[in-house]
């Protein structure tokens, strides 16, 4: 079905992107009517929402939070997918479970700021926004479009690059997603974390999250949280890497959720011209936001090196 108001629509075999109030949802997975109701959800002070643009480290934060709740005991987190322990609010039918879940309720969302519960915007509950450098997001999302059956497989990288820049993907334009959430940070109990922070010093990020959530963990418990949230360990943990998810949603022959887990993979994909275009869009859109990103794994190694 075409949307005459913004003229954008993408057809895919089983699922399709459906424009709804200027934001793409996925038919069969999201219901525009239910998404519109989210703003009226009653929020408890103990609720914790993880907000991400796709491919920014959602599953990683789900793993960290699950482990913090379990005080580092990985055995207590096994047997349930990360998305079952910390579900998406935008999926069809999510409200019923949200209402019946005892506190503290952990949830994730890729939705734009405008769809968020009003009470969250009045400092009820807490928000952890995970951001990632958008060039690596683009590459990760490109691969995910071949792996996830609910998303249209791109013709090639150039084709996906254009779609991402135009925002013709679930999540729409990265620039607008982060801008809206971040510029309203003072209206919420808000913690901003980056994927690159987590790569650089996961232990410090765990400390920051624990103090934000007022969780008292021992040194050993925090070390266990870190240990079981590393890329290497999550990759071999079926509950943390979506291995058991049905092939009707994820085509495990075409990829894996835990793909590379690094910083700077975009350099293997972007042409010089694409990089220049991206930088220009970044400078134009982000100039009012005090946000910086690490774009290369070498920047991280350099910042960890002892200062002479
Ligand atoms: S989704 O589909 O939006 O929920 O995907 P999301 O979980 O946000 O992002 C997936 C990317 O995060 C990487 N990842 C990690 N990197 C480093 N360390 C750990 N522990 C980790 N866990 C997940 C995952 O590999 C995807 O990135 P790419 O670049 O594709 O590897």
XYZ file of C-alpha atoms and ligand atoms in Angstrom, residues 52-64 88 110 132 136-137 139-141 143-144 195 198-199 202 228-235 240 242 256-263 265, ligand 1:
77
model
C 18.070 2.153 20.457
C 18.134 2.766 16.762
C 18.416 -0.746 15.213
C 21.873 -2.358 15.326
C 23.226 -0.058 18.036
C 23.794 -2.708 20.708
C 20.260 -3.584 21.837
C 20.929 -7.254 22.505
C 24.136 -6.317 24.277
C 22.301 -3.984 26.669
C 19.579 -6.634 27.156
C 22.314 -9.064 28.195
C 23.979 -6.583 30.562
C 10.018 -4.975 22.614
C 13.403 1.166 18.465
C 26.490 3.715 18.072
C 28.884 0.923 11.614
C 25.126 0.805 12.184
C 26.887 -1.819 7.702
C 25.426 -3.961 10.484
C 21.884 -3.139 9.309
C 23.839 -7.489 6.760
C 20.798 -7.791 9.009
C 28.414 1.082 21.863
C 31.107 -0.515 25.867
C 33.824 -1.764 23.510
C 32.633 -2.363 29.526
C 29.192 -12.937 30.320
C 28.528 -9.861 28.159
C 31.625 -10.086 26.021
C 31.133 -10.695 22.314
C 33.006 -14.024 22.536
C 30.813 -15.346 25.350
C 27.531 -14.025 23.984
C 28.279 -15.616 20.610
C 22.048 -14.333 24.116
C 19.124 -15.593 19.039
C 24.259 -14.522 12.660
C 23.086 -11.925 15.128
C 26.519 -11.666 16.707
C 28.253 -10.774 13.443
C 31.517 -8.839 13.974
C 31.064 -6.781 17.107
C 33.697 -4.179 16.376
C 34.245 -0.508 15.573
C 33.895 -2.122 9.883
S 18.829 -5.203 16.755
O 18.428 -6.054 15.605
O 18.545 -3.796 16.488
O 18.272 -5.638 18.021
O 20.430 -5.358 16.795
P 21.369 -4.830 17.971
O 21.370 -5.833 19.057
O 21.006 -3.441 18.326
O 22.783 -4.772 17.283
C 23.489 -5.907 16.851
C 24.944 -5.484 16.749
O 25.524 -5.452 18.071
C 26.666 -6.304 18.084
N 26.859 -6.871 19.429
C 28.019 -6.774 20.103
N 29.186 -6.168 19.800
C 30.201 -6.269 20.700
N 30.104 -6.954 21.857
C 28.949 -7.577 22.202
N 28.880 -8.256 23.359
C 27.834 -7.491 21.309
N 26.576 -7.966 21.318
C 25.991 -7.575 20.165
C 26.331 -7.372 17.036
O 27.460 -8.108 16.670
C 25.781 -6.477 15.933
O 26.794 -5.678 15.314
P 27.625 -6.110 14.008
O 28.419 -4.904 13.628
O 26.641 -6.518 12.958
O 28.505 -7.239 14.467
